[in-house]
XYZ file of C-alpha atoms in Angstrom:
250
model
C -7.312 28.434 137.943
C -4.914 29.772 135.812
C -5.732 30.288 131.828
C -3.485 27.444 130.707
C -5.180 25.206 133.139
C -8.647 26.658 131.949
C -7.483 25.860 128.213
C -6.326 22.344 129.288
C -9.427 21.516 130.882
C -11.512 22.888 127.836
C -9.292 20.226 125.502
C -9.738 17.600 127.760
C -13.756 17.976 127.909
C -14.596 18.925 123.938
C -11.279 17.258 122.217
C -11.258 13.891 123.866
C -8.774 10.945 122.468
C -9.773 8.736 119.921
C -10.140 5.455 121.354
C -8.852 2.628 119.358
C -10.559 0.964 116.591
C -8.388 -1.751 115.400
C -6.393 -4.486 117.477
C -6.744 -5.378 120.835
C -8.675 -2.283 123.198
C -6.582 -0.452 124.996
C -5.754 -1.717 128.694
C -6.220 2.165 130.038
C -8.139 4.669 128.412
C -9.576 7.837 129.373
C -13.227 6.642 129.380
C -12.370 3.275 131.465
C -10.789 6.059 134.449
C -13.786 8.026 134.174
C -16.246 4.857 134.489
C -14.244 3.639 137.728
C -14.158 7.040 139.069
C -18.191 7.225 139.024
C -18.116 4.046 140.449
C -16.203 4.764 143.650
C -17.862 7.965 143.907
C -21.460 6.393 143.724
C -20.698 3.663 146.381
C -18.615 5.375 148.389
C -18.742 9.735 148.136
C -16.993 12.147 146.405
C -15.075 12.575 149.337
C -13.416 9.066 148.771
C -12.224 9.905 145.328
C -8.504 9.570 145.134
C -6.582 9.000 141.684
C -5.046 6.639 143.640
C -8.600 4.882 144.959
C -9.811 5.044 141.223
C -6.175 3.308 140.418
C -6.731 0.420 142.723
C -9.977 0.067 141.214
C -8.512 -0.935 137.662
C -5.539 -2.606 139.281
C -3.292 0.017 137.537
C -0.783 2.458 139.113
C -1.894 6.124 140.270
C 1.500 7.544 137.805
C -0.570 5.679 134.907
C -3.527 7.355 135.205
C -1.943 10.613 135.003
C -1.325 9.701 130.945
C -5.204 9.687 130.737
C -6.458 12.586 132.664
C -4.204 15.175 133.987
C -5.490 15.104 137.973
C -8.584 15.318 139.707
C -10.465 18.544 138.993
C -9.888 17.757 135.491
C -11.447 14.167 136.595
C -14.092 15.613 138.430
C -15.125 17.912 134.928
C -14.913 14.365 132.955
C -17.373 12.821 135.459
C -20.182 15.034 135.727
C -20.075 15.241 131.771
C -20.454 11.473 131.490
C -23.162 11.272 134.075
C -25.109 14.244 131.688
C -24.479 12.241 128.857
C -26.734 9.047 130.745
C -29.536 11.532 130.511
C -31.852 11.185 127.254
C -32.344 14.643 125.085
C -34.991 16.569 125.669
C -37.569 16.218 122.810
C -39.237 18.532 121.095
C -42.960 19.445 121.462
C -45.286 21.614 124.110
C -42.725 23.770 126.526
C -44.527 22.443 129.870
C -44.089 18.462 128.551
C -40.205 19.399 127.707
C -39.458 21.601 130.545
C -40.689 18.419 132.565
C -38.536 15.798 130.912
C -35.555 17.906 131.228
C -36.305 18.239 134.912
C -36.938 14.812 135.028
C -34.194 13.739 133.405
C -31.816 15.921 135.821
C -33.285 14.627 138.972
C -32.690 10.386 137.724
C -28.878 11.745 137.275
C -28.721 13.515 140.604
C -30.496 9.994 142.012
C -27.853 7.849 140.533
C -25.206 10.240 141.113
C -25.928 12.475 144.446
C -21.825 13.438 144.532
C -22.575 15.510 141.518
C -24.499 17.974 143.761
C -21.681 18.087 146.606
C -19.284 19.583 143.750
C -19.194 23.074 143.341
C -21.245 24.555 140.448
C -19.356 27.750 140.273
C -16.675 28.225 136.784
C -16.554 24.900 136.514
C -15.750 23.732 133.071
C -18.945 22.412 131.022
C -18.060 19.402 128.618
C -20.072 18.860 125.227
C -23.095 16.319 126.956
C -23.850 19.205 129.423
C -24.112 21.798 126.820
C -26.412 19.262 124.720
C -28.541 18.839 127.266
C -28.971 22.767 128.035
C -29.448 23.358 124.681
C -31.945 20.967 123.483
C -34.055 22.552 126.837
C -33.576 26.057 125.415
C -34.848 24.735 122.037
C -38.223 23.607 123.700
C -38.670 27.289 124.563
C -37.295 28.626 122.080
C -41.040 29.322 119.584
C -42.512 30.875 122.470
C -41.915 34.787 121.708
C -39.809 35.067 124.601
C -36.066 37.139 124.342
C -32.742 35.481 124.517
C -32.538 36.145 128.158
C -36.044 35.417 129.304
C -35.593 32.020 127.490
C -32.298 31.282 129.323
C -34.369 32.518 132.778
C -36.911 30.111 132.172
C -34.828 27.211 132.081
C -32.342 28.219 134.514
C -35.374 28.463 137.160
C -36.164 24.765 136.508
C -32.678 23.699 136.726
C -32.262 25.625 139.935
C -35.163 24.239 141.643
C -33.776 20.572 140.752
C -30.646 21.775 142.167
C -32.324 22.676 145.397
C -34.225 19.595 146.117
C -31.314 17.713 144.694
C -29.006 19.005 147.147
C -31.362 18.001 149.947
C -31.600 14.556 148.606
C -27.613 14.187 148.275
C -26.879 15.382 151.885
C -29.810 12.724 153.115
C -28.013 10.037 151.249
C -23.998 11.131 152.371
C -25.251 11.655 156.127
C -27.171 7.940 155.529
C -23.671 6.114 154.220
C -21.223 7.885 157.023
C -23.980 7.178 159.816
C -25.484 4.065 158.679
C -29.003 5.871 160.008
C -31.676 6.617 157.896
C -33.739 9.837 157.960
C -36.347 8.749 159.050
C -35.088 6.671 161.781
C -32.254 9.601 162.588
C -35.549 12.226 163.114
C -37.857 9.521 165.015
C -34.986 9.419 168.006
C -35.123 13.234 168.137
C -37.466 13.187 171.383
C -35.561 15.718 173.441
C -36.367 18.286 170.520
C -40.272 17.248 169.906
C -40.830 17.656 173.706
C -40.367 21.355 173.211
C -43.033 21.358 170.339
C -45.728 23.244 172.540
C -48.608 25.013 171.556
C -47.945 27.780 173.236
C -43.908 28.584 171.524
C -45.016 26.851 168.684
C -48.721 26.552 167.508
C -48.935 25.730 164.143
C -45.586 23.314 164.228
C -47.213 21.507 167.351
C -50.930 21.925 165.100
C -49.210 20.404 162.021
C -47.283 17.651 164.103
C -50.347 16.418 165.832
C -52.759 16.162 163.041
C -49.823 13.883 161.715
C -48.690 16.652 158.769
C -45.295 15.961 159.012
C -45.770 11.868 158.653
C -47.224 12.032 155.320
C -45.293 14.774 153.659
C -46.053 15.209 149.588
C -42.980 14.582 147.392
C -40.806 17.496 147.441
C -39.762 17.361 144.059
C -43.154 16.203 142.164
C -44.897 19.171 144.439
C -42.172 21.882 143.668
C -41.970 20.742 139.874
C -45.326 21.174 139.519
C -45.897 24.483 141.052
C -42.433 25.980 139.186
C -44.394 25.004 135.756
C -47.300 26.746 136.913
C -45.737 29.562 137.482
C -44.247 29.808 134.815
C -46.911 28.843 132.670
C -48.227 32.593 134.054
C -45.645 34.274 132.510
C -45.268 32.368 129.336
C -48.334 32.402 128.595
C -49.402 36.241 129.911
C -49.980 39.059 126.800
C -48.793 41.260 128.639
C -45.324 39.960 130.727
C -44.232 41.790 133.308
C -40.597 43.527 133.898
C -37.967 41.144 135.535
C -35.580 42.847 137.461
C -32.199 42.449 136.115
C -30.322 42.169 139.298
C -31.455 41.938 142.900
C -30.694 44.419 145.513
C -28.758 42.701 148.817
């Protein structure tokens, strides 16, 4: 992406139009694209998302649009900024109880909005709500004697583990809509595969699957939240932290 493009997208996000205030509202505004865009991307992928599909949507042209938001990446940015902005801000008190809501608030966006987490994460542009949210979290940390960087560790590691489990949820529910086959029905017709689930290639799979370990699984995300607190908690709350490595050796 080029710098003016960079600069454009930065305007967009942090210097958005005034809607009107007096007179009738405006028929097209930048917020009513955004809204319809969410909505075909919740009900029917990101993959669907067309200016021209969020067009038909408000029974406007595609070329009007274009006056509102200047194509789809920047559309994309405007999105994932509104769906941050459903998410309450984190409050302040104990680091474990905020830590938790923030994680909790993140994985009831990803929920409602699984496309989010088929977008690439990578340089794209944040937008104000984002940054809010980020920064309340860093606040919750931010009495705890740790240094600028260990702070910013500590939440990134939640954030990343919602990511994870997030991105496991999302593909569950895109396979789901283009198959029309849940999970759990898609892995109960996999007998082919299970007959190879011996003792003898595989002894604790076949142990695990026969004591009926893999039909009453815990939740993934309460389970992993809880253990990424805990460990954390360790290093919080140790006198004596230990070194992180800076950067890891591939």
């Amino acid at each position: 992406m080029k710098q003016s493009d960079r600069d454009r997208a930065v305007r967009l996000l942090w210097e958005p139009p005034a809607e009107p205030t007096r007179g009738p509202k405006a028929a097209l505004s930048q917020s009513r694209v955004v809204e319809a865009a969410m909505k075909v991307a919740d009900a029917e992928g990101v993959e669907a998302l067309t200016m021209r599909r969020v067009a038909e949507t408000l029974g406007f042209t595609t070329m009007s649009l274009y006056r509102h938001v200047p194509g789809k990446s920047e559309l994309l940015d405007l999105m994932v900024d509104a769906a941050w902005g459903e998410t309450a801000c984190v409050p302040k008190g104990p680091w474990r109880e905020g830590l938790e809501f923030y994680a909790r608030q993140m994985w009831q966006m990803y929920r409602a909005h699984p496309w989010i987490l088929q977008l690439p994460h990578s340089r794209r542009t944040p937008g104000p709500r984002t940054m809010a949210s980020f920064d309340a979290a860093l606040a919750v940390v931010s009495e705890l004697g740790l240094t600028a960087e260990e702070m910013v560790a500590v939440v990134t590691a939640v954030g990343h583990f919602v990511d994870g489990v997030g991105r496991t949820m999302a593909d569950r529910v895109k396979a789901e809509r283009e198959t029309g086959m849940t999970e759990e029905a898609w892995w109960d017709g996999q007998d082919a595969l299970w007959a190879h689930f011996t003792p003898e290639r595989l002894p604790m799979m076949t142990h695990i699957w026969t004591t009926g370990g893999f039909e009453r699984p815990l939740d993934e995300f309460e389970f992993g939240l809880a253990r990424v607190l805990d460990g954390l908690a360790v290093f919080i709350e140790s006198e004596d932290r230990p070194l992180v490595r800076r950067e890891t050796c591939l």
